[in-house]
Every structure is written in C-alpha cells, then in structure tokens.
XYZ file of C-alpha atoms in Angstrom:
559
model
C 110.835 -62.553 -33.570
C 111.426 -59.090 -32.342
C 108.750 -57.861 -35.104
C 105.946 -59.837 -33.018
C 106.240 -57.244 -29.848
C 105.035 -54.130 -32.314
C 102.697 -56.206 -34.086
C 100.909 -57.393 -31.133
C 100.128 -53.609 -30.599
C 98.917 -53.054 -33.585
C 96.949 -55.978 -33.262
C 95.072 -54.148 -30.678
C 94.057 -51.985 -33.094
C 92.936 -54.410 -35.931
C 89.356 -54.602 -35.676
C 88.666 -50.826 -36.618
C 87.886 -51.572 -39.585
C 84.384 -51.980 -40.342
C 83.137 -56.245 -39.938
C 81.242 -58.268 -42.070
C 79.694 -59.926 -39.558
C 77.355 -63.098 -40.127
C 74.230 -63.565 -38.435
C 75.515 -66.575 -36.123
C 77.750 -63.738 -34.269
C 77.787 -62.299 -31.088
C 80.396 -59.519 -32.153
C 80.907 -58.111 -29.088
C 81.754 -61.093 -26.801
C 84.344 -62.280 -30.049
C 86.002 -59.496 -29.546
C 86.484 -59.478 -25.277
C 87.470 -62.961 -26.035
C 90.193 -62.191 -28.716
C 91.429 -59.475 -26.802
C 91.823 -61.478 -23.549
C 93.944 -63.784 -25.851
C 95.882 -61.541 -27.138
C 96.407 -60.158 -23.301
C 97.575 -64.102 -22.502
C 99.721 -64.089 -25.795
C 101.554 -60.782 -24.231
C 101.567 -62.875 -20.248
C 103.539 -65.441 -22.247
C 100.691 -67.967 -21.586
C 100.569 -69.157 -24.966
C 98.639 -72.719 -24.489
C 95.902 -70.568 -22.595
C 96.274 -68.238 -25.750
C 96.016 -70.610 -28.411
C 92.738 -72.817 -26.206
C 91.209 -69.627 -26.036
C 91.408 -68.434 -29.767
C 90.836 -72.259 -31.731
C 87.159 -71.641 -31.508
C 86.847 -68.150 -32.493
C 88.856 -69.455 -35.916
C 85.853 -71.703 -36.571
C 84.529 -71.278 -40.995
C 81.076 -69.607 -39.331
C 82.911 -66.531 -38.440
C 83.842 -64.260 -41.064
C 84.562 -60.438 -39.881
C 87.427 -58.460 -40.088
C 89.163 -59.918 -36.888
C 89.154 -63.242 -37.786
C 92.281 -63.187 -39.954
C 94.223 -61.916 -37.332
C 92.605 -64.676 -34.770
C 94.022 -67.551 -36.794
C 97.745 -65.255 -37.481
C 97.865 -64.778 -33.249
C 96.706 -68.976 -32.810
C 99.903 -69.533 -35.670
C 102.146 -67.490 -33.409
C 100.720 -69.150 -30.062
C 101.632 -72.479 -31.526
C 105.296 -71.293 -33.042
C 105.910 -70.373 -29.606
C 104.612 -73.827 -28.201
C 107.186 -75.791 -31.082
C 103.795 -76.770 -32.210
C 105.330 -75.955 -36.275
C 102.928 -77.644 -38.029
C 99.920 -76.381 -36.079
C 101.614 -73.088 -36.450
C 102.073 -73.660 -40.861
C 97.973 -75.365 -40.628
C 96.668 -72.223 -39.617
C 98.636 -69.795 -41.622
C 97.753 -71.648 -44.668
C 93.557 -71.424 -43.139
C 94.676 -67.995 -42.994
C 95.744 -67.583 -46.406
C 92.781 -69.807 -48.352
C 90.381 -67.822 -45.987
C 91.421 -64.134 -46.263
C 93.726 -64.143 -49.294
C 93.285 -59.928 -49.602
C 93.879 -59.740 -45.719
C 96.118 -56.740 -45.344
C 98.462 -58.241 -42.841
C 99.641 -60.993 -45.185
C 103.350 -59.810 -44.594
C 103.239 -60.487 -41.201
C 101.779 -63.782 -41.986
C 104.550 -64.484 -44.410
C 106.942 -63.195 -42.054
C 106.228 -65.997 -39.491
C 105.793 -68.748 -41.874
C 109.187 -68.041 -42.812
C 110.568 -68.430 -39.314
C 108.592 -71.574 -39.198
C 110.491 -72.899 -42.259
C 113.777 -72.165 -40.759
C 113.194 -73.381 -37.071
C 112.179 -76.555 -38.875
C 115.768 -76.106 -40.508
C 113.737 -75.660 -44.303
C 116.315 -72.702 -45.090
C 115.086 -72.879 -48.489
C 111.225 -72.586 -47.869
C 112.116 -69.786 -45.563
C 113.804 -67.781 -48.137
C 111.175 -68.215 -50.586
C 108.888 -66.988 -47.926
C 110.676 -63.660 -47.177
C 111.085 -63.149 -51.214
C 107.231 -62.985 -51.477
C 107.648 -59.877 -48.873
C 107.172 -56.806 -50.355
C 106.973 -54.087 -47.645
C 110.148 -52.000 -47.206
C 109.886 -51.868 -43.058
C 110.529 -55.248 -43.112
C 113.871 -55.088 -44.147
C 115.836 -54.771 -41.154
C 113.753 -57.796 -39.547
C 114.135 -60.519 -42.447
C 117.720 -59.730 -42.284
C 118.230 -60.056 -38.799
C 115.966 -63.231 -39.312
C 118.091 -64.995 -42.243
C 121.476 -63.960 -40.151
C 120.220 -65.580 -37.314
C 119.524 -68.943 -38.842
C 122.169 -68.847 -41.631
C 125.128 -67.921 -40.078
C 124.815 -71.496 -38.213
C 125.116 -73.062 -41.162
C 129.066 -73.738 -41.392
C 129.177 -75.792 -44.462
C 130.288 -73.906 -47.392
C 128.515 -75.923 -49.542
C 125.369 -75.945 -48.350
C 125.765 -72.028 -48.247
C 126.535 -72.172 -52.103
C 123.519 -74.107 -53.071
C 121.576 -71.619 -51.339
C 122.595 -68.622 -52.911
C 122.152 -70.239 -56.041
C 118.361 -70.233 -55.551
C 118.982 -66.874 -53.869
C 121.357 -64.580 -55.710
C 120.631 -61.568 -54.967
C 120.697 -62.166 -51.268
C 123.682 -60.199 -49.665
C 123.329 -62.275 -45.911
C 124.429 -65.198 -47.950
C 126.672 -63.473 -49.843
C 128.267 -62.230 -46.580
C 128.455 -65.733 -44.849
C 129.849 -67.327 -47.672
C 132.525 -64.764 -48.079
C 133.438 -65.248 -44.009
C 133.268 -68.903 -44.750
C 135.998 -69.031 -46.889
C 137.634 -65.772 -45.748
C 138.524 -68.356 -42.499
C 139.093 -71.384 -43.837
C 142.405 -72.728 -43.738
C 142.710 -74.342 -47.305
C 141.488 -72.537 -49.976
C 140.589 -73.303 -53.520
C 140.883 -70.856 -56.561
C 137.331 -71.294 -57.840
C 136.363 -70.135 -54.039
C 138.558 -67.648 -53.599
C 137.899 -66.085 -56.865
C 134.027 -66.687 -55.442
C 134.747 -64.288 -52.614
C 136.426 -61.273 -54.775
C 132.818 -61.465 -56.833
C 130.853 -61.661 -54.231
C 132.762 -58.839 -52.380
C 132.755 -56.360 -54.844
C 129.244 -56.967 -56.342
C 127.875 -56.870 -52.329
C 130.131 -53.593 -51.473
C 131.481 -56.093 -48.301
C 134.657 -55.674 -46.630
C 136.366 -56.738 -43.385
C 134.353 -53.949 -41.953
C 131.156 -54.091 -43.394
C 128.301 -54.637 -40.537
C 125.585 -53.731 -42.705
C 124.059 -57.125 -42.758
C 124.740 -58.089 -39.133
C 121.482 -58.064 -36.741
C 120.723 -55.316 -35.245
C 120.520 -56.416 -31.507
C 118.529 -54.493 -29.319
C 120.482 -51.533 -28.340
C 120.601 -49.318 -25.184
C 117.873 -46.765 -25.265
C 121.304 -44.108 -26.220
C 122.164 -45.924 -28.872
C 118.962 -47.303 -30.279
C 119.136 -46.077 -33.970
C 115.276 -47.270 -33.918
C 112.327 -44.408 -32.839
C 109.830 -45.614 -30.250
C 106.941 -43.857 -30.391
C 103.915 -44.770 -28.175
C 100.699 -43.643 -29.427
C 98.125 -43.039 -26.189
C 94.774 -42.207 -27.852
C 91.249 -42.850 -27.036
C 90.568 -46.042 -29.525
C 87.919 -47.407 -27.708
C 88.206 -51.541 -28.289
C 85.117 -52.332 -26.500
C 82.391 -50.156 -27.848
C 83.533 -51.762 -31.288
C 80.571 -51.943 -32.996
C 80.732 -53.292 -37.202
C 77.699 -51.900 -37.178
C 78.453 -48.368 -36.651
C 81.420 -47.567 -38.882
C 81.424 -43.885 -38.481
C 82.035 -44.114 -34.241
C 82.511 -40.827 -32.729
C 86.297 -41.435 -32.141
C 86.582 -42.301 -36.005
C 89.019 -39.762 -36.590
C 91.392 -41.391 -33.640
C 91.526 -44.407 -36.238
C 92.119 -42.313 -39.392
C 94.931 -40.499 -37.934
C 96.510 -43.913 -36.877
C 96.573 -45.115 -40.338
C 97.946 -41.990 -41.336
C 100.505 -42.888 -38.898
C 101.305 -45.943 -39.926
C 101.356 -45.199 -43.477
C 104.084 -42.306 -42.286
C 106.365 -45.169 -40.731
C 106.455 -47.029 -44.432
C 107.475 -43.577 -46.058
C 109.711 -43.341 -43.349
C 111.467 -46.544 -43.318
C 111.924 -45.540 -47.310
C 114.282 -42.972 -45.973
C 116.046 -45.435 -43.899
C 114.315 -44.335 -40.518
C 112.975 -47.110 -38.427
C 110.188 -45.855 -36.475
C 108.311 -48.819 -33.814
C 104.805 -47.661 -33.662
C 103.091 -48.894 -30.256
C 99.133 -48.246 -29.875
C 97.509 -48.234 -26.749
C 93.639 -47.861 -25.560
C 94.486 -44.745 -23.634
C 91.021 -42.984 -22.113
C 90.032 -41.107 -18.811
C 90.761 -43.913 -16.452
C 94.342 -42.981 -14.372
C 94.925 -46.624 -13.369
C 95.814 -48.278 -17.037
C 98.120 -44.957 -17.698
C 99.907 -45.312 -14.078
C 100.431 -49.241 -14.369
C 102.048 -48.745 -18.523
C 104.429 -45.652 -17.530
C 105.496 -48.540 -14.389
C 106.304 -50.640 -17.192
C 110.166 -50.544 -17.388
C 109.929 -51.609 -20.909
C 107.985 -48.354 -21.404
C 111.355 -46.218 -20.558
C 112.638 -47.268 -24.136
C 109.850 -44.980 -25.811
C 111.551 -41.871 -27.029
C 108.069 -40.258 -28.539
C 104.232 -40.180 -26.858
C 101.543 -38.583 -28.735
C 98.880 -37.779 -26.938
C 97.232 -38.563 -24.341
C 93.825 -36.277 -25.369
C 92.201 -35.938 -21.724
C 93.721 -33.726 -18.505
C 93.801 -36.315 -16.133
C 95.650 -39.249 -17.684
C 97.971 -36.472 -19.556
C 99.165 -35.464 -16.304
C 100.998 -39.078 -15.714
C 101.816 -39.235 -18.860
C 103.544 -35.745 -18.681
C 105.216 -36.296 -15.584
C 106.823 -40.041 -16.838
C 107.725 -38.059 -20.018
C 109.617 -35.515 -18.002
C 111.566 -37.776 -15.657
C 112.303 -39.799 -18.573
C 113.781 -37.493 -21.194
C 110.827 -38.410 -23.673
C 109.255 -36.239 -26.443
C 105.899 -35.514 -25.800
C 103.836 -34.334 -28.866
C 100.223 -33.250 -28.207
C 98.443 -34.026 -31.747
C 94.932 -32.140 -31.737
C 95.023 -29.217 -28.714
C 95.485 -25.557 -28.895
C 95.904 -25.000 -25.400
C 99.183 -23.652 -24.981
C 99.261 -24.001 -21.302
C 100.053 -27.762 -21.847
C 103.393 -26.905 -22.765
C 104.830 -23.786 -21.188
C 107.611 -24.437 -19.209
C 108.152 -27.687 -20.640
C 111.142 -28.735 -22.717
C 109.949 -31.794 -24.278
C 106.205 -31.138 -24.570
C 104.644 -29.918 -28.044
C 101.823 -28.629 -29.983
C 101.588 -30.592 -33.080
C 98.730 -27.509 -34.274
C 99.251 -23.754 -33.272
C 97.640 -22.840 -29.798
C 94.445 -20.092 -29.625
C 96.825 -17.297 -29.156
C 98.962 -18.154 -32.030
C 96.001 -18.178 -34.209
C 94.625 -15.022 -33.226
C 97.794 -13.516 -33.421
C 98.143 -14.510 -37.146
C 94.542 -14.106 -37.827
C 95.502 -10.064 -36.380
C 98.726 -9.315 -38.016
C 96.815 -10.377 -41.022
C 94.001 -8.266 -40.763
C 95.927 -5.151 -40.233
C 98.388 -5.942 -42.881
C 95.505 -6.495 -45.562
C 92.696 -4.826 -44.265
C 94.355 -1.661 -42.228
C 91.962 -2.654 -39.448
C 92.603 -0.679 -35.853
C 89.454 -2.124 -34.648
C 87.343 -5.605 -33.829
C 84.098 -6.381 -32.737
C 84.174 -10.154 -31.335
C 81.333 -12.447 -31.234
C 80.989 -16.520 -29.583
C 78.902 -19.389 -29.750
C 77.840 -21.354 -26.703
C 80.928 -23.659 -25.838
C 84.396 -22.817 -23.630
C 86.237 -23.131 -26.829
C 84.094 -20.888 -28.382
C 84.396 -18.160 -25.002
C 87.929 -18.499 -24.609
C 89.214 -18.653 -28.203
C 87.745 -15.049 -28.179
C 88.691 -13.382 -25.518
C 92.386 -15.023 -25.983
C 91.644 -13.006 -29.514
C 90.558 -9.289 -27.728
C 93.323 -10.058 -25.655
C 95.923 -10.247 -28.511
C 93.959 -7.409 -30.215
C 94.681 -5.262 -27.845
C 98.159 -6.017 -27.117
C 98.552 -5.166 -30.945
C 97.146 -1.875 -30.408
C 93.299 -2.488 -31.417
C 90.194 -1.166 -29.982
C 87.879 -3.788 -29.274
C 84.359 -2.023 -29.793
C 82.167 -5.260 -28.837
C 83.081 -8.833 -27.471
C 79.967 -10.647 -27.111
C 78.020 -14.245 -26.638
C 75.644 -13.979 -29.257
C 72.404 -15.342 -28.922
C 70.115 -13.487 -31.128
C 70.350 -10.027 -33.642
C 69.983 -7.760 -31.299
C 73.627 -9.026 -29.397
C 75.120 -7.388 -32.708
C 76.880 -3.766 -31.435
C 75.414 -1.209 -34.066
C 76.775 1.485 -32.502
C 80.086 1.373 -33.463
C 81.622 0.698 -36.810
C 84.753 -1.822 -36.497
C 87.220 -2.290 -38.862
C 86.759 -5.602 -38.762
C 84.766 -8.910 -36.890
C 86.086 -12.026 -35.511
C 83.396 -14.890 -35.021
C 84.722 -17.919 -32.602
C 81.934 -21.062 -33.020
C 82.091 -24.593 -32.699
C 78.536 -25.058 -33.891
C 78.684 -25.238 -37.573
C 76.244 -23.189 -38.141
C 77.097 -20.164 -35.887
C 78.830 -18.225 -38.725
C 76.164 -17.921 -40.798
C 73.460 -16.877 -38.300
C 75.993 -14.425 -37.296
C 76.398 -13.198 -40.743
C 72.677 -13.052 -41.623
C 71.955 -10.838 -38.341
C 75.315 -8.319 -39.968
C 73.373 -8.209 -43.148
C 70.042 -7.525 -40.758
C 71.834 -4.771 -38.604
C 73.323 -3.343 -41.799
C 76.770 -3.631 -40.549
C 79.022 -4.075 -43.332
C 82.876 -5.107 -42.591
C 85.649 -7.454 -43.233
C 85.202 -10.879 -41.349
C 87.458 -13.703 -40.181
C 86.692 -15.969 -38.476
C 87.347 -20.158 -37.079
C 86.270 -22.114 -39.937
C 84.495 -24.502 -37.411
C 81.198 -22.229 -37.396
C 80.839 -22.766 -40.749
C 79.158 -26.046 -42.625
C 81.114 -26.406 -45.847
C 78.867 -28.651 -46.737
C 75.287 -27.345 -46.903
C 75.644 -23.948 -46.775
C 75.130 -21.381 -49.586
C 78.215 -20.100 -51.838
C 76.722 -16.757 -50.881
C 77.808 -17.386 -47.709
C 81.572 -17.109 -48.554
C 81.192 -14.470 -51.327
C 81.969 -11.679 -49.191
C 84.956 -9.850 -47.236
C 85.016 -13.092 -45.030
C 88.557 -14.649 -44.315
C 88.206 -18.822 -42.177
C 90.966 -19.788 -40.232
C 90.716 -23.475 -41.485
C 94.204 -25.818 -39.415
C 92.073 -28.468 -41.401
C 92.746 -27.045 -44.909
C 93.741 -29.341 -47.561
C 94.900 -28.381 -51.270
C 93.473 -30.942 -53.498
C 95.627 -29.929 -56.319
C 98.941 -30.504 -54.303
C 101.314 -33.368 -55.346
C 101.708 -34.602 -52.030
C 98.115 -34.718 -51.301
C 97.023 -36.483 -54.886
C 100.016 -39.272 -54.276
C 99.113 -39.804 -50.732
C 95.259 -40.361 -51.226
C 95.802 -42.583 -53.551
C 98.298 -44.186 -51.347
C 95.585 -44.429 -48.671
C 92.930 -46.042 -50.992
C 94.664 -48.906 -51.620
C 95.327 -49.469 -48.304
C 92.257 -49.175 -46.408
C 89.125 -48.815 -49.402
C 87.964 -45.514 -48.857
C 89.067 -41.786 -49.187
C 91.059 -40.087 -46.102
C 89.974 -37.690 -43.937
C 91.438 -34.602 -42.683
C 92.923 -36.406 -39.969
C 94.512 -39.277 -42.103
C 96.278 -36.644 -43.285
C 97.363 -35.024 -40.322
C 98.205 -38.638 -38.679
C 100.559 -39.299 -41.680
C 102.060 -35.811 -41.555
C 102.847 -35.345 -37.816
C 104.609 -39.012 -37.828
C 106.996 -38.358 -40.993
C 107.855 -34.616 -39.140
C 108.613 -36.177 -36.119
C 110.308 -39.409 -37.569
C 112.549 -37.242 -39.385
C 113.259 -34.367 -36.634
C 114.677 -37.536 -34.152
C 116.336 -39.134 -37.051
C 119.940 -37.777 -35.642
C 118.769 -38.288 -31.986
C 116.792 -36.477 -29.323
C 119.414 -34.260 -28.286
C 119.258 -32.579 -31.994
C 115.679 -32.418 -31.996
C 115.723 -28.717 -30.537
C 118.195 -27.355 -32.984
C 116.127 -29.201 -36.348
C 113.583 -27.469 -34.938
C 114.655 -24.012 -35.187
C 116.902 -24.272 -38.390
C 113.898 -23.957 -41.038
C 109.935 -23.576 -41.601
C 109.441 -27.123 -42.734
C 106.886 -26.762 -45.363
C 107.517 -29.107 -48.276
C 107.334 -32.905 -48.521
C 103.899 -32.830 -46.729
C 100.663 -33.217 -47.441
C 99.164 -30.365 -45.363
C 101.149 -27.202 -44.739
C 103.620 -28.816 -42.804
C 105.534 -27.106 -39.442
C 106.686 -24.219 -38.011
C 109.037 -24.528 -34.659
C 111.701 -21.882 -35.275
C 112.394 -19.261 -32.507
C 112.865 -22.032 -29.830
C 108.672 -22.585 -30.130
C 107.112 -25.458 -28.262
C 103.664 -25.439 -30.802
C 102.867 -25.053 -34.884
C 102.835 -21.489 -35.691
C 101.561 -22.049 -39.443
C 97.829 -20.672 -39.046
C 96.421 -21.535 -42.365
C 94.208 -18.651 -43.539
C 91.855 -19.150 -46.182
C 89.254 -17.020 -48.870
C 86.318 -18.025 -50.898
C 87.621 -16.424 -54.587
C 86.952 -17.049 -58.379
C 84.794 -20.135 -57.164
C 86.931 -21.692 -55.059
C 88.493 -21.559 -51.886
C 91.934 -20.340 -51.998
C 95.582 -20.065 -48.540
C 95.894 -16.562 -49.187
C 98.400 -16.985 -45.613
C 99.561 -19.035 -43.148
C-alpha cells in the first residue's frame, strides 16, 4: 500500500472544496476531529483512528469530507485485518457518495482487500474498474505482489482467462512454466504466445514492482508542496477564502502529475499546511523521510523559507519559489528558483521594449501606496538608467498635482497594487495634458469594471497573469479542469498545472541534468500560459508577458 503514504497528504487537503453542510453540523469541530484522525492514522494508531472517525461517518453528516472519513475508517480497519469492516464501509462509501472524486482510491483499496482475503479474482475486477493512468505503476506492483505467490499453474490460467489482457499474469505464467521441470506442448506453445504478444523475455522487468529505491536511483519525483492552505479556518461557508488561489494552484498541480504520468513520469505530490509558524517547518525538514523529496515549492513567507532553504541546500533539493519576484531569494543559490521573472527582469523587458518600439530615452515613474508598489519602481529607474535613460520624475502619487509637467518624457511607467491606481493616474495625465506612451504592472488596473477607454490609448500592461483564451492548450485544459472540480480555473490553476508539468519534465533524467535542460531551449510550447525561460544559466522566468488593448481586444505583442 505504498499509494496510501501520498494519499494521506492529499487527504489533508480534501476538504477545500466548498461543503454542503446540514444544519445538525458543527463544521468546524468535524473537521479538528478528522484531522486528529488522520494525524493517528499517520502515528500508526489505527484502532484510536478508526474509534475516532466511526461517528463522524454517521447518515446526518453530509459535506464534502465525509467521503473521505468513511475511505480513512476502511483503511484504519484494512490495517487492523478488520476486512470486512474495511469492504462495509467502502461499500457506505460508494451508495453514499457515488460521484465522490476519490473513487479510485477507494477502488484501489477494495482491491487489496479482495486479495489479502486471497479473492484474486474480485481484486482484479476491482483494479479493471480503475481508470486513472497514475495508478498504473501501483496496481501492478499490487497484482505482482499477491500473484506471484500463487505457484499453481493452473490456477494462474483460470485467471488470465477472466483477465486477458493482463501482462502480470501473463508474466507469471510464462516463469511458471519457463521453470518447471516437465513440460507439456499445449503449455509450452502457451508461453511462445504469451511471450511475443506481452513483448517478455528473460530480461524483461517491466512488470516487476518497483521497490522503493535509494533517493539516487528513485526513478519517482518527490515534490513537497509547503503552502499556506489553512485547514482550520475552513469555513463551507466562505468558498472564496483569501488563500483560494493556494487551492487552485494545487489542483492545477495535481492535474499536472496525471498529464505527467501520461508521459511516463511519476511525480509523488506531498501537501503540507505550511504558514508563519518556524516550529512545524523545523520538526518536517527533521523528518528523515523528508530527505527523499527532490522538489519544494514554496514556502511563501521569510521566516519559515529560511529553514526550508537551508534543509534544501544541505540536502541537494530543488527549491522552486512559485509566486515571488524578489530575486534576492535566489542569488547565490544553485538550487533555488523563480518560477515568475523577478522586478528587475520585468523592468528590464518592459525597457528594452519601450526603446525598441517607442524610441523612448526618457521615463517619468509613478507608485501607489504599498512596498511592492515603491520598490518595483525604483528597481525600474534603476534599470532605466543603467540602459541609458533619463528619469525626469519618480514619484508616490497621491493626487494631480504629484504629476511632473515640467518635463516631457518619452514615456511613463505606473507601479500599483491597488487596482485602481492606473486609472486615477491616467485621468490626472489627461488633466495635466501630458500626453505619452504608458506601460505599466497590470495590477493597477481593474479589468473588470473599468472603461474600454481606459485601454484605448498608447498604454502597454505587463500582465505574468495573461492567458490566451484562444490557445489549444488553454481550451483543452479548462475543460479538463471542469470536469474535475465544477467550476472554471483561475489564473493560478493554470499556473499550478504549468509549473508542475515544467518541473516534472526538467527532473525527468535526474537532478544533476536539471541545469543543462534548463539552458538548452526557451520552453514555450505544450503549456497553457507562456511557459519558461531559464537559458543563460538563470535562476528565475525571464518571459515578461507584455500586453496591448487593440482592435477590441487585448492582444502579447512581447514577452
């Protein structure tokens, strides 16, 4: 059951989604009490796990965690022997919550039921019904496992009769009579069919288990994601938290590792509740099982990113930061990344392009209230200058008067986090009379309410966040996405799905090659954004997607 230790992480994770809660719930104390469970579950205390989660699987509760209460009280009792306590609940499961979206993993362990109570049939029908390609590697480890100690040949036939297509079977059966002493025709002419319809050979190993490797030879990708998910503030009441988007981008992820495992990469995915607090981040890194990860996203805040950094470094692991553009995280650092271009990549692309298009020698520079805001701009004079520019005006601006009417620039860069910064800018321009191209970060701008006007004009966003509806990629994965999870994508399902497939397929020949994939090619198709940029031995993104309001609609005119 090696498939258990990822999905109890996930399982961490499940009750994101928004519950349907009844009226005789008290959501939040459910969900302390599932998760202390699921903590016993990973202690090994599995009587304590199973006590503590019968109640909670009790008809009156009907929210989205339930199904995955009575799947962790099946795998409690498995562990206990307790079979058909185990196959009772899974089949509660399954009359309860017949659209849950886990039933794979429910199938999965009803099928390891069946065999430990030496059903080898029941079992295989079981792991038939399974549908999901990253499940291939564990249902054959799982029929090798119990099959292979079935010697009698007969037995074996009558099996693969029901089972044909099955090439473990196939395998055994050909070993079976490959060392038996007396031979008959019918069987030996058995084992030339089966050999060449399988492809087998004295040499073949594609159906043996995978064991668990050393962390050198693991063909397998760990990848530990340490993001801010928040477990106890759930609330099925407020589906749109503030950390929404950590959610989003994990299903992206997740739906990466299927796409993945398509292309015969195995990826283990790993969640964990990773916030401010130094203690939980010390104790995991002190976990030796925690030295097998090869790739950590994240963590998002200073202090915990610091142990994480420093476990990373000792430890020869990838480090990929998923949302920052402070570059300063990954200086001197061989294994650290930007998965998005830093501030002074930006500028510097947001520059070159203004004095390639717009022959501009000259910037005003105006900023809203926050630090982003402040030091995205002066990181932007700074690069201006360095590229030969004057810089006329750099400015907080607070009102019309901050505008600088005494000298013309060539062109203005606005830096705002407040989505409405850009346009108060541009209406105190208009006010001043001061009449020049514009580019500027697409966050001080509300897409959403704001006037076409607004974007009718010499004005050029900076928009990491742009997505082409019309692209192939895009269309195939949002539809992908809606029949996983209900609802549309956001930007950062996207970006959650692209940054796992780039980085699943970067370490698919091994960390050591990771450096040189890197700088061999811009890596720009196959995804559903504009994909990544690491060539010339970079450590961040360096596509900068530029973008123009034209012929009523807005258009990449660079990146």
């Amino acid at each position: 059951m090696r498939r258990t230790k990822s999905f109890f992480f996930f399982l961490l994770l499940s009750f994101y989604a928004v519950a349907q809660s009844s009226t005789n719930l008290n959501e939040k104390d459910y969900l302390l009490r599932y998760k202390k469970a699921v903590q016993l579950y990973a202690d090994q205390k599995y009587a304590e796990a199973r006590d503590l989660l019968l109640p909670l699987t009790n008809t009156k509760y009907n929210n989205s965690v339930a199904p995955y209460v009575h799947y962790y009280y099946a795998l409690s009792a498995f562990k206990l022997n307790k079979y058909a306590e185990a196959r009772n609940m899974l089949r509660q499961l399954s009359e309860r919550f017949s659209d849950w979206k886990k039933t794979d993993e429910a199938t999965y362990l009803s099928a390891n039921i069946a065999f430990a109570e030496n059903k080898p049939d029941e079992a295989l029908q079981y792991l038939n019904r399974i549908s999901s390609k990253s499940f291939r590697q564990e249902i054959e480890n799982m029929e090798y496992t119990y099959l292979s100690k079935i010697k009698e040949l007969s037995r074996l036939k009558q099996l693969y009769q029901k089972s044909p297509n099955n090439p473990i079977l196939a395998q055994l059966i050909v070993d079976n009579i490959q060392k038996s002493k007396v031979v008959s025709r019918e069987d030996l002419e058995l084992s030339d069919q089966l050999t060449n319809q399988f492809n087998l050979g004295e040499d073949n190993t594609s159906i043996k288990p995978k064991k668990n490797k050393s962390k050198e030879n693991d063909d397998a990708i760990n990848v530990a994601v340490l993001l801010p998910f928040r477990l106890f503030e759930f609330d099925p009441n407020r589906p749109n938290r503030a950390n929404q988007y950590v959610y989003d981008m994990y299903v992206g992820m997740k739906l990466a590792q299927e796409k993945l495992a398509s292309e015969q990469i195995t990826v283990n995915l790993y969640a964990f509740d990773v916030e401010r607090e130094a203690k939980p981040v010390s104790d995991l890194v002190n976990d030796r099982a925690f030295e097998k990860v090869d790739l950590i996203i994240g963590p998002l805040y200073p202090e915990v990113n610091k142990i994480a950094n420093s476990f990373a470094k000792s430890n020869d692991i990838i480090q990929v930061h998923p949302l920052s553009n402070n570059r300063q995280l990954v200086n001197n650092d061989k294994i650290a990344f930007l998965a998005s271009p830093s501030y002074e990549t930006q500028a510097a692309k947001a520059i070159e392009y203004m004095v390639n298009e717009n022959s501009a020698r000259s910037v005003s520079i105006y900023y809203g209230n926050t630090r982003k805001d402040s030091t995205f701009a002066y990181i932007y004079r700074d690069k201006a200058l360095e590229k030969g520019l004057n810089v006329f005006a750099i400015k907080k601006y607070i009102k019309a008067d901050d505008i600088d009417v005494k000298r013309k620039p060539d062109h203005i860069f606005i830096a705002g986090s407040d989505p409405t910064f850009g346009q108060k800018i541009i209406s105190a321009l208009d006010k001043k009379k001061v009449n020049a191209p514009i580019i500027a970060a697409s966050s001080a701008f509300d897409f959403e309410s704001s006037s076409l006007n607004v974007f009718n004009r010499d004005l050029y966003l900076i928009q990491l966040d742009y997505i082409d509806r019309e692209k192939e990629e895009v269309k195939n994965f949002r539809s992908t996405y809606i029949n996983s999870q209900n609802i549309a994508p956001s930007y950062y399902g996207y970006w959650g799905y692209d940054m796992m497939l780039f980085y699943g397929r970067m370490l698919k020949s091994g960390k050591n090659r990771l450096r040189n994939n890197l700088d061999s090619i811009e890596y720009t198709q196959g995804y559903t954004l504009d994909g990544f940029d690491y060539t010339n031995r970079s450590h961040e993104n360096q596509i900068v997607p530029i973008i123009k309001y034209q012929d009523g609609k807005f258009i990449e005119v660079a990146r």
